[in-house]
Structure formats: C-alpha cells, structure tokens
PDB file of C-alpha atoms in Angstrom:
ATOM      1  CA  GLY A   1     -10.192  -5.666   2.733  1.00 78.00           C
ATOM      2  CA  GLU A   2      -7.589  -2.951   2.425  1.00 85.00           C
ATOM      3  CA  ASN A   3      -8.589   0.696   1.813  1.00 91.00           C
ATOM      4  CA  VAL A   4      -6.037   3.285   0.692  1.00 94.00           C
ATOM      5  CA  GLU A   5      -6.717   7.030   0.846  1.00 96.00           C
ATOM      6  CA  GLN A   6      -4.442   9.435  -1.042  1.00 97.00           C
ATOM      7  CA  HIS A   7      -4.120  13.243  -0.765  1.00 97.00           C
ATOM      8  CA  PRO A   8      -4.084  15.664  -2.397  1.00 97.00           C
ATOM      9  CA  SER A   9      -5.802  14.788  -5.677  1.00 96.00           C
ATOM     10  CA  THR A  10      -3.968  17.644  -7.422  1.00 97.00           C
ATOM     11  CA  LEU A  11      -0.709  19.300  -6.397  1.00 98.00           C
ATOM     12  CA  SER A  12       0.885  22.238  -8.164  1.00 98.00           C
ATOM     13  CA  VAL A  13       4.421  23.303  -7.206  1.00 98.00           C
ATOM     14  CA  GLN A  14       7.046  25.628  -8.626  1.00 98.00           C
ATOM     15  CA  GLU A  15       9.951  24.010 -10.411  1.00 98.00           C
ATOM     16  CA  GLY A  16      12.728  23.427  -7.913  1.00 98.00           C
ATOM     17  CA  ASP A  17      10.409  23.230  -4.917  1.00 98.00           C
ATOM     18  CA  SER A  18       9.539  20.039  -3.025  1.00 98.00           C
ATOM     19  CA  ALA A  19       6.337  18.009  -3.347  1.00 98.00           C
ATOM     20  CA  VAL A  20       4.795  15.732  -0.742  1.00 98.00           C
ATOM     21  CA  ILE A  21       1.998  13.218  -1.362  1.00 98.00           C
ATOM     22  CA  LYS A  22       0.377  11.386   1.544  1.00 98.00           C
ATOM     23  CA  CYS A  23      -1.459   8.077   1.833  1.00 98.00           C
ATOM     24  CA  THR A  24      -3.187   6.232   4.638  1.00 98.00           C
ATOM     25  CA  TYR A  25      -4.129   2.574   4.759  1.00 96.00           C
ATOM     26  CA  SER A  26      -6.591   0.612   6.841  1.00 94.00           C
ATOM     27  CA  ASP A  27      -5.202  -2.924   7.145  1.00 91.00           C
ATOM     28  CA  SER A  28      -2.540  -3.139   9.849  1.00 90.00           C
ATOM     29  CA  ALA A  29      -1.343  -6.398   8.228  1.00 88.00           C
ATOM     30  CA  SER A  30      -0.200  -4.530   5.110  1.00 90.00           C
ATOM     31  CA  ASN A  31       3.555  -4.640   4.803  1.00 90.00           C
ATOM     32  CA  TYR A  32       4.548  -3.494   1.321  1.00 92.00           C
ATOM     33  CA  PHE A  33       3.978   0.022  -0.034  1.00 95.00           C
ATOM     34  CA  PRO A  34       5.008   0.878  -3.601  1.00 96.00           C
ATOM     35  CA  TRP A  35       4.612   4.154  -5.469  1.00 98.00           C
ATOM     36  CA  TYR A  36       3.871   4.332  -9.191  1.00 97.00           C
ATOM     37  CA  LYS A  37       4.225   7.196 -11.649  1.00 97.00           C
ATOM     38  CA  GLN A  38       1.941   7.375 -14.672  1.00 95.00           C
ATOM     39  CA  GLU A  39       2.657   9.919 -17.378  1.00 94.00           C
ATOM     40  CA  LEU A  40      -0.137  10.934 -19.726  1.00 90.00           C
ATOM     41  CA  GLY A  41      -1.053   8.075 -22.057  1.00 86.00           C
ATOM     42  CA  LYS A  42       1.560   5.753 -20.576  1.00 91.00           C
ATOM     43  CA  ARG A  43       1.645   2.789 -18.238  1.00 93.00           C
ATOM     44  CA  PRO A  44       2.152   3.112 -14.464  1.00 95.00           C
ATOM     45  CA  GLN A  45       5.808   2.577 -13.548  1.00 95.00           C
ATOM     46  CA  LEU A  46       7.232   1.650 -10.165  1.00 95.00           C
ATOM     47  CA  ILE A  47       9.435   4.461  -8.857  1.00 97.00           C
ATOM     48  CA  ILE A  48      10.099   3.462  -5.258  1.00 97.00           C
ATOM     49  CA  ASP A  49       8.783   1.046  -2.645  1.00 95.00           C
ATOM     50  CA  ILE A  50       9.131   0.437   1.067  1.00 94.00           C
ATOM     51  CA  ARG A  51       8.593  -2.563   3.284  1.00 90.00           C
ATOM     52  CA  SER A  52       7.148  -2.440   6.767  1.00 85.00           C
ATOM     53  CA  ASN A  53      10.438  -3.203   8.490  1.00 85.00           C
ATOM     54  CA  VAL A  54      11.890   0.098   7.232  1.00 85.00           C
ATOM     55  CA  GLY A  55      10.873   3.643   8.191  1.00 91.00           C
ATOM     56  CA  GLU A  56      12.412   5.553   5.308  1.00 95.00           C
ATOM     57  CA  LYS A  57      13.946   4.900   1.915  1.00 95.00           C
ATOM     58  CA  LYS A  58      15.614   7.325  -0.456  1.00 97.00           C
ATOM     59  CA  ASP A  59      16.568   7.168  -4.120  1.00 95.00           C
ATOM     60  CA  GLN A  60      18.167  10.378  -5.428  1.00 96.00           C
ATOM     61  CA  ARG A  61      15.439  13.056  -5.422  1.00 97.00           C
ATOM     62  CA  ILE A  62      12.619  10.820  -4.210  1.00 98.00           C
ATOM     63  CA  ALA A  63      12.053   9.395  -0.759  1.00 98.00           C
ATOM     64  CA  VAL A  64       9.292   7.493   0.984  1.00 98.00           C
ATOM     65  CA  THR A  65       8.531   7.481   4.703  1.00 97.00           C
ATOM     66  CA  LEU A  66       6.370   4.995   6.563  1.00 97.00           C
ATOM     67  CA  ASN A  67       4.655   5.376   9.942  1.00 96.00           C
ATOM     68  CA  LYS A  68       3.236   1.954  10.822  1.00 93.00           C
ATOM     69  CA  THR A  69       1.655   3.139  14.046  1.00 94.00           C
ATOM     70  CA  ALA A  70      -0.352   5.826  12.304  1.00 95.00           C
ATOM     71  CA  LYS A  71      -0.773   3.686   9.156  1.00 96.00           C
ATOM     72  CA  HIS A  72       0.382   6.329   6.770  1.00 96.00           C
ATOM     73  CA  PHE A  73       3.179   6.709   4.244  1.00 97.00           C
ATOM     74  CA  SER A  74       4.357   9.616   2.131  1.00 98.00           C
ATOM     75  CA  LEU A  75       6.251  10.320  -1.075  1.00 98.00           C
ATOM     76  CA  HIS A  76       8.699  13.227  -1.079  1.00 98.00           C
ATOM     77  CA  ILE A  77      10.142  14.676  -4.281  1.00 98.00           C
ATOM     78  CA  THR A  78      12.831  17.342  -3.908  1.00 98.00           C
ATOM     79  CA  GLU A  79      14.147  19.820  -6.500  1.00 98.00           C
ATOM     80  CA  THR A  80      11.182  19.117  -8.759  1.00 98.00           C
ATOM     81  CA  GLN A  81      11.671  19.210 -12.515  1.00 97.00           C
ATOM     82  CA  PRO A  82       9.195  19.471 -15.428  1.00 96.00           C
ATOM     83  CA  GLU A  83       9.557  15.744 -16.128  1.00 96.00           C
ATOM     84  CA  ASP A  84       8.164  15.019 -12.667  1.00 98.00           C
ATOM     85  CA  SER A  85       4.731  16.132 -13.920  1.00 97.00           C
ATOM     86  CA  ALA A  86       2.527  13.010 -13.872  1.00 97.00           C
ATOM     87  CA  VAL A  87      -0.074  11.155 -11.823  1.00 96.00           C
ATOM     88  CA  TYR A  88       1.384   9.374  -8.803  1.00 97.00           C
ATOM     89  CA  PHE A  89      -0.326   6.379  -7.186  1.00 97.00           C
ATOM     90  CA  CYS A  90       0.389   4.884  -3.806  1.00 97.00           C
ATOM     91  CA  ALA A  91      -0.507   1.271  -3.061  1.00 95.00           C
ATOM     92  CA  ALA A  92      -0.552  -1.208  -0.213  1.00 94.00           C
ATOM     93  CA  HIS A  93      -0.276  -4.989  -0.082  1.00 90.00           C
ATOM     94  CA  SER A  94      -1.617  -7.083   2.787  1.00 77.00           C
ATOM     95  CA  GLY A  95       1.001  -9.529   3.892  1.00 60.00           C
ATOM     96  CA  GLY A  96       1.028 -13.176   2.950  1.00 55.00           C
ATOM     97  CA  GLY A  97      -2.193 -13.300   1.028  1.00 56.00           C
ATOM     98  CA  ALA A  98      -3.020 -13.874  -2.602  1.00 60.00           C
ATOM     99  CA  ASP A  99      -4.521 -10.403  -2.984  1.00 71.00           C
ATOM    100  CA  GLY A 100      -3.255  -7.867  -5.426  1.00 81.00           C
ATOM    101  CA  LEU A 101      -2.155  -4.355  -4.582  1.00 89.00           C
ATOM    102  CA  THR A 102      -4.807  -1.856  -3.449  1.00 90.00           C
ATOM    103  CA  PHE A 103      -4.199   1.554  -5.006  1.00 93.00           C
ATOM    104  CA  GLY A 104      -5.015   5.097  -3.944  1.00 95.00           C
ATOM    105  CA  LYS A 105      -6.939   7.392  -6.294  1.00 94.00           C
ATOM    106  CA  GLY A 106      -3.837   9.152  -7.527  1.00 95.00           C
ATOM    107  CA  THR A 107      -2.309  12.630  -7.279  1.00 97.00           C
ATOM    108  CA  HIS A 108      -1.883  14.778 -10.363  1.00 96.00           C
ATOM    109  CA  LEU A 109       1.421  16.583  -9.816  1.00 98.00           C
ATOM    110  CA  ILE A 110       1.908  19.720 -11.891  1.00 98.00           C
ATOM    111  CA  ILE A 111       5.320  21.373 -12.006  1.00 97.00           C
ATOM    112  CA  GLN A 112       5.026  25.077 -12.815  1.00 95.00           C
ATOM    113  CA  PRO A 113       8.017  26.536 -14.732  1.00 91.00           C
TER     114      PRO A 113
ATOM    115  CA  GLU B   1       8.785  -2.203 -24.066  1.00 54.00           C
ATOM    116  CA  THR B   2       8.813  -3.242 -20.431  1.00 61.00           C
ATOM    117  CA  GLY B   3       8.221  -6.941 -21.084  1.00 93.00           C
ATOM    118  CA  VAL B   4       4.428  -6.861 -20.698  1.00 97.00           C
ATOM    119  CA  THR B   5       2.564  -6.517 -23.988  1.00 97.00           C
ATOM    120  CA  GLN B   6      -1.157  -5.883 -24.315  1.00 97.00           C
ATOM    121  CA  THR B   7      -3.272  -6.090 -27.445  1.00 97.00           C
ATOM    122  CA  PRO B   8      -5.209  -4.422 -28.838  1.00 97.00           C
ATOM    123  CA  ARG B   9      -4.268  -0.901 -27.694  1.00 96.00           C
ATOM    124  CA  HIS B  10      -7.742   0.426 -28.518  1.00 97.00           C
ATOM    125  CA  LEU B  11     -11.064  -1.381 -28.833  1.00 97.00           C
ATOM    126  CA  VAL B  12     -14.551  -0.120 -29.607  1.00 96.00           C
ATOM    127  CA  MET B  13     -17.333  -2.650 -29.181  1.00 94.00           C
ATOM    128  CA  GLY B  14     -21.087  -2.753 -29.113  1.00 92.00           C
ATOM    129  CA  MET B  15     -22.991  -4.032 -26.120  1.00 90.00           C
ATOM    130  CA  THR B  16     -23.839  -7.290 -27.870  1.00 89.00           C
ATOM    131  CA  ASN B  17     -20.321  -8.025 -29.129  1.00 90.00           C
ATOM    132  CA  LYS B  18     -17.836 -10.577 -27.834  1.00 95.00           C
ATOM    133  CA  LYS B  19     -14.177  -9.609 -27.785  1.00 96.00           C
ATOM    134  CA  SER B  20     -11.000 -10.608 -25.969  1.00 97.00           C
ATOM    135  CA  LEU B  21      -8.070  -8.683 -24.535  1.00 98.00           C
ATOM    136  CA  LYS B  22      -4.651 -10.299 -24.568  1.00 98.00           C
ATOM    137  CA  CYS B  23      -1.662  -9.870 -22.277  1.00 98.00           C
ATOM    138  CA  GLU B  24       1.744 -11.497 -22.620  1.00 97.00           C
ATOM    139  CA  GLN B  25       4.759 -11.163 -20.354  1.00 97.00           C
ATOM    140  CA  HIS B  26       8.354 -12.091 -21.156  1.00 94.00           C
ATOM    141  CA  LEU B  27       9.766 -11.522 -17.670  1.00 95.00           C
ATOM    142  CA  GLY B  28       9.515 -15.037 -16.272  1.00 94.00           C
ATOM    143  CA  HIS B  29       7.006 -13.831 -13.677  1.00 94.00           C
ATOM    144  CA  ASN B  30       4.598 -16.210 -11.985  1.00 92.00           C
ATOM    145  CA  ALA B  31       1.726 -13.858 -11.169  1.00 93.00           C
ATOM    146  CA  MET B  32      -0.481 -11.864 -13.523  1.00 94.00           C
ATOM    147  CA  TYR B  33      -3.244  -9.366 -12.840  1.00 94.00           C
ATOM    148  CA  TRP B  34      -6.066  -7.480 -14.529  1.00 96.00           C
ATOM    149  CA  TYR B  35      -6.837  -3.947 -13.328  1.00 95.00           C
ATOM    150  CA  LYS B  36      -9.502  -1.495 -14.501  1.00 96.00           C
ATOM    151  CA  GLN B  37      -8.592   2.201 -14.613  1.00 94.00           C
ATOM    152  CA  SER B  38     -11.470   4.682 -14.900  1.00 92.00           C
ATOM    153  CA  ALA B  39     -11.320   8.452 -14.713  1.00 84.00           C
ATOM    154  CA  LYS B  40     -11.343   9.867 -11.162  1.00 74.00           C
ATOM    155  CA  LYS B  41     -11.156   6.372  -9.627  1.00 81.00           C
ATOM    156  CA  PRO B  42      -8.292   4.309  -8.257  1.00 82.00           C
ATOM    157  CA  LEU B  43      -6.936   1.341 -10.132  1.00 90.00           C
ATOM    158  CA  GLU B  44      -9.436  -1.440  -9.413  1.00 91.00           C
ATOM    159  CA  LEU B  45      -8.147  -4.987  -9.058  1.00 90.00           C
ATOM    160  CA  MET B  46     -10.218  -7.450 -11.084  1.00 93.00           C
ATOM    161  CA  PHE B  47      -8.395 -10.783 -11.152  1.00 93.00           C
ATOM    162  CA  VAL B  48      -5.209 -12.346  -9.827  1.00 91.00           C
ATOM    163  CA  TYR B  49      -3.516 -15.431 -11.238  1.00 92.00           C
ATOM    164  CA  ASN B  50      -0.599 -17.182  -9.563  1.00 87.00           C
ATOM    165  CA  PHE B  51       1.117 -20.004 -11.469  1.00 84.00           C
ATOM    166  CA  LYS B  52      -1.877 -19.832 -13.858  1.00 79.00           C
ATOM    167  CA  GLU B  53      -4.363 -20.520 -11.044  1.00 83.00           C
ATOM    168  CA  GLN B  54      -6.926 -17.853 -10.209  1.00 81.00           C
ATOM    169  CA  THR B  55      -6.452 -16.709  -6.633  1.00 80.00           C
ATOM    170  CA  GLU B  56      -8.636 -13.612  -6.572  1.00 76.00           C
ATOM    171  CA  ASN B  57     -11.860 -12.523  -8.214  1.00 76.00           C
ATOM    172  CA  ASN B  58     -12.657  -9.114  -6.841  1.00 75.00           C
ATOM    173  CA  SER B  59     -16.465  -9.312  -7.247  1.00 84.00           C
ATOM    174  CA  VAL B  60     -16.226  -8.770 -10.973  1.00 92.00           C
ATOM    175  CA  PRO B  61     -19.434  -9.206 -13.041  1.00 93.00           C
ATOM    176  CA  SER B  62     -19.619 -12.417 -15.048  1.00 93.00           C
ATOM    177  CA  ARG B  63     -19.583 -10.472 -18.327  1.00 95.00           C
ATOM    178  CA  PHE B  64     -15.810 -10.356 -17.728  1.00 96.00           C
ATOM    179  CA  SER B  65     -14.241 -13.797 -18.010  1.00 95.00           C
ATOM    180  CA  PRO B  66     -10.493 -14.279 -17.480  1.00 95.00           C
ATOM    181  CA  GLU B  67      -8.358 -17.058 -18.871  1.00 95.00           C
ATOM    182  CA  CYS B  68      -4.772 -17.928 -18.032  1.00 95.00           C
ATOM    183  CA  PRO B  69      -3.489 -20.843 -20.141  1.00 94.00           C
ATOM    184  CA  ASN B  70       0.069 -20.508 -18.792  1.00 92.00           C
ATOM    185  CA  SER B  71       2.141 -18.183 -16.631  1.00 90.00           C
ATOM    186  CA  SER B  72       3.049 -15.987 -19.601  1.00 95.00           C
ATOM    187  CA  HIS B  73      -0.375 -15.331 -21.093  1.00 96.00           C
ATOM    188  CA  LEU B  74      -3.539 -13.803 -19.727  1.00 97.00           C
ATOM    189  CA  PHE B  75      -6.793 -13.081 -21.501  1.00 97.00           C
ATOM    190  CA  LEU B  76      -9.913 -11.146 -20.586  1.00 98.00           C
ATOM    191  CA  HIS B  77     -12.984 -12.262 -22.514  1.00 97.00           C
ATOM    192  CA  LEU B  78     -15.716  -9.663 -22.808  1.00 96.00           C
ATOM    193  CA  HIS B  79     -19.394 -10.162 -23.651  1.00 94.00           C
ATOM    194  CA  THR B  80     -22.584  -8.097 -23.333  1.00 94.00           C
ATOM    195  CA  LEU B  81     -20.719  -5.182 -21.761  1.00 94.00           C
ATOM    196  CA  GLN B  82     -22.288  -1.945 -20.568  1.00 94.00           C
ATOM    197  CA  PRO B  83     -21.227   1.634 -21.408  1.00 94.00           C
ATOM    198  CA  GLU B  84     -19.944   2.039 -17.825  1.00 93.00           C
ATOM    199  CA  ASP B  85     -17.401  -0.694 -18.578  1.00 95.00           C
ATOM    200  CA  SER B  86     -15.565   1.760 -20.830  1.00 96.00           C
ATOM    201  CA  ALA B  87     -12.131   2.226 -19.266  1.00 96.00           C
ATOM    202  CA  LEU B  88      -8.432   1.488 -19.598  1.00 96.00           C
ATOM    203  CA  TYR B  89      -7.763  -2.175 -18.804  1.00 97.00           C
ATOM    204  CA  LEU B  90      -4.272  -2.771 -17.521  1.00 97.00           C
ATOM    205  CA  CYS B  91      -2.468  -6.055 -17.243  1.00 97.00           C
ATOM    206  CA  ALA B  92       0.424  -6.434 -14.822  1.00 96.00           C
ATOM    207  CA  SER B  93       2.816  -9.165 -13.767  1.00 95.00           C
ATOM    208  CA  SER B  94       5.042  -9.750 -10.769  1.00 93.00           C
ATOM    209  CA  GLN B  95       7.482 -12.370  -9.594  1.00 90.00           C
ATOM    210  CA  GLY B  96       4.889 -13.701  -7.159  1.00 85.00           C
ATOM    211  CA  VAL B  97       1.728 -12.709  -5.298  1.00 82.00           C
ATOM    212  CA  GLU B  98       3.558 -12.499  -1.992  1.00 78.00           C
ATOM    213  CA  TRP B  99       4.260  -9.037  -0.640  1.00 70.00           C
ATOM    214  CA  GLY B 100       7.390  -7.269  -1.671  1.00 74.00           C
ATOM    215  CA  TYR B 101       7.191  -7.739  -5.423  1.00 83.00           C
ATOM    216  CA  GLY B 102       6.624  -4.709  -7.597  1.00 88.00           C
ATOM    217  CA  TYR B 103       4.382  -4.907 -10.614  1.00 93.00           C
ATOM    218  CA  THR B 104       5.300  -4.355 -14.243  1.00 95.00           C
ATOM    219  CA  PHE B 105       2.334  -2.961 -16.138  1.00 96.00           C
ATOM    220  CA  GLY B 106       1.456  -3.244 -19.790  1.00 96.00           C
ATOM    221  CA  SER B 107       0.393  -0.200 -21.810  1.00 95.00           C
ATOM    222  CA  GLY B 108      -3.259  -1.094 -21.443  1.00 96.00           C
ATOM    223  CA  THR B 109      -6.249  -1.515 -23.740  1.00 97.00           C
ATOM    224  CA  ARG B 110      -8.505   1.541 -24.034  1.00 96.00           C
ATOM    225  CA  LEU B 111     -11.998   0.039 -24.245  1.00 97.00           C
ATOM    226  CA  THR B 112     -15.035   1.986 -25.399  1.00 96.00           C
ATOM    227  CA  VAL B 113     -18.458   0.335 -25.198  1.00 95.00           C
ATOM    228  CA  VAL B 114     -21.075   1.914 -27.439  1.00 94.00           C
TER     229      VAL B 114
END
C-alpha cells in the first residue's frame, strides 16, 4: 500500500517569513495529493490539492508543487500570519482504487510574532 | 458546521462496555470514512464505504464494527476496547472514492477507554 513521509514534524518561522513542508510518497500510481490544516481542537480542513497532471498550483499565499519523478510534493506558505499556526497534513490517493487517503504524520507550524 | 456531524463529541467507556459512534453527512456525498487520530501518529484509515457498501477494511480489530445503513449515515460500534484504543475518531465524506475528491471531516469523537 501507499506510504507517505512528511517533514519536518515541527516548523517554527517568524511572522512574515515563508514556510515549506515536504512530503514523499511510495506508490507511483498515486495521482491526487491534498493538504489539510487542523487547528487545535478542530477538524482537518482541505486547504489545497493537486492532481498528478499538474506540477504546481497556487491559491493566494499557499502553493503546492509536485515532482512525480521524485515522488515528492511540497506545501509553500508565503507571508505567514499568526492564523497560519496549526498542524498541516499531506495525503496521497492511489488512482482508481477504493482506498481512502493515506496521510503523513503532520507538521506543527508555529508562527513566531 | 461543515455538513458532517459526529456524536458524541466526547466518550469515556470501560473496557467491557458497548457504545456506538454516529456520523451524519448532509452534503449528498456517496463515500464515507472512519479514521483514527492518535497523538504523534498519522491519521489511520479504518473503513471506507462507497454507496453504503464497505470497500475497505484496513486490518481493523473486530472490536470495531462499522455500519452504514445509507449513504448519509455511518456508525462505529465499539465493544471490549483496550486503553490503546483511546484516540480521536474522525468521520469524513467525499463525493466518491475515486481520486480527485477532497474529504470533508466531522469534528470527531474523543474516546477515552478506562
């Protein structure tokens, strides 16, 4: 089955700086890669996703890049703000099957004022 | 509310108890999922239902028993649990199980087994 590795487990950045979270996956058949944000005590929420036929996708201050050859994808947050503090999870979905998403272990992003 | 409602929000049960978790979605989705979230571990997929048929059982112990009477409702029946089963249990739904559909999660049930 799919295995997703996520790094770092904790990331602390100064407010206004950029943050990058990286994930690798094992199943070359995976073709859908969403990112979820989970604030303390709340549910995970989808913030951006990318499909395997696209190399990059951007939505305001967040962007995701995908390298299918290397089997890794990354989340980029620019001009970080205090409300960006949360745990971020990457996930991968193997194409065509009835499996659910396989998630990474999460990255605790801390925005320092 | 995001359209996926889980009850109860918190549950404390003894190892010999029987209890059930409930999930309901009002999004018209066809697929529903149970995930377990423990500290320091990734979200672990437990069960997948598509059009109320179970399509995935991710090697979950039989003390967890899912039920999906229709596409809008999903239950997780619990019996003779162990302390290590204490976790946040999250329900999610999506338009389908095929790739490309994002999940909408419920708020979860925080389960403590004593």
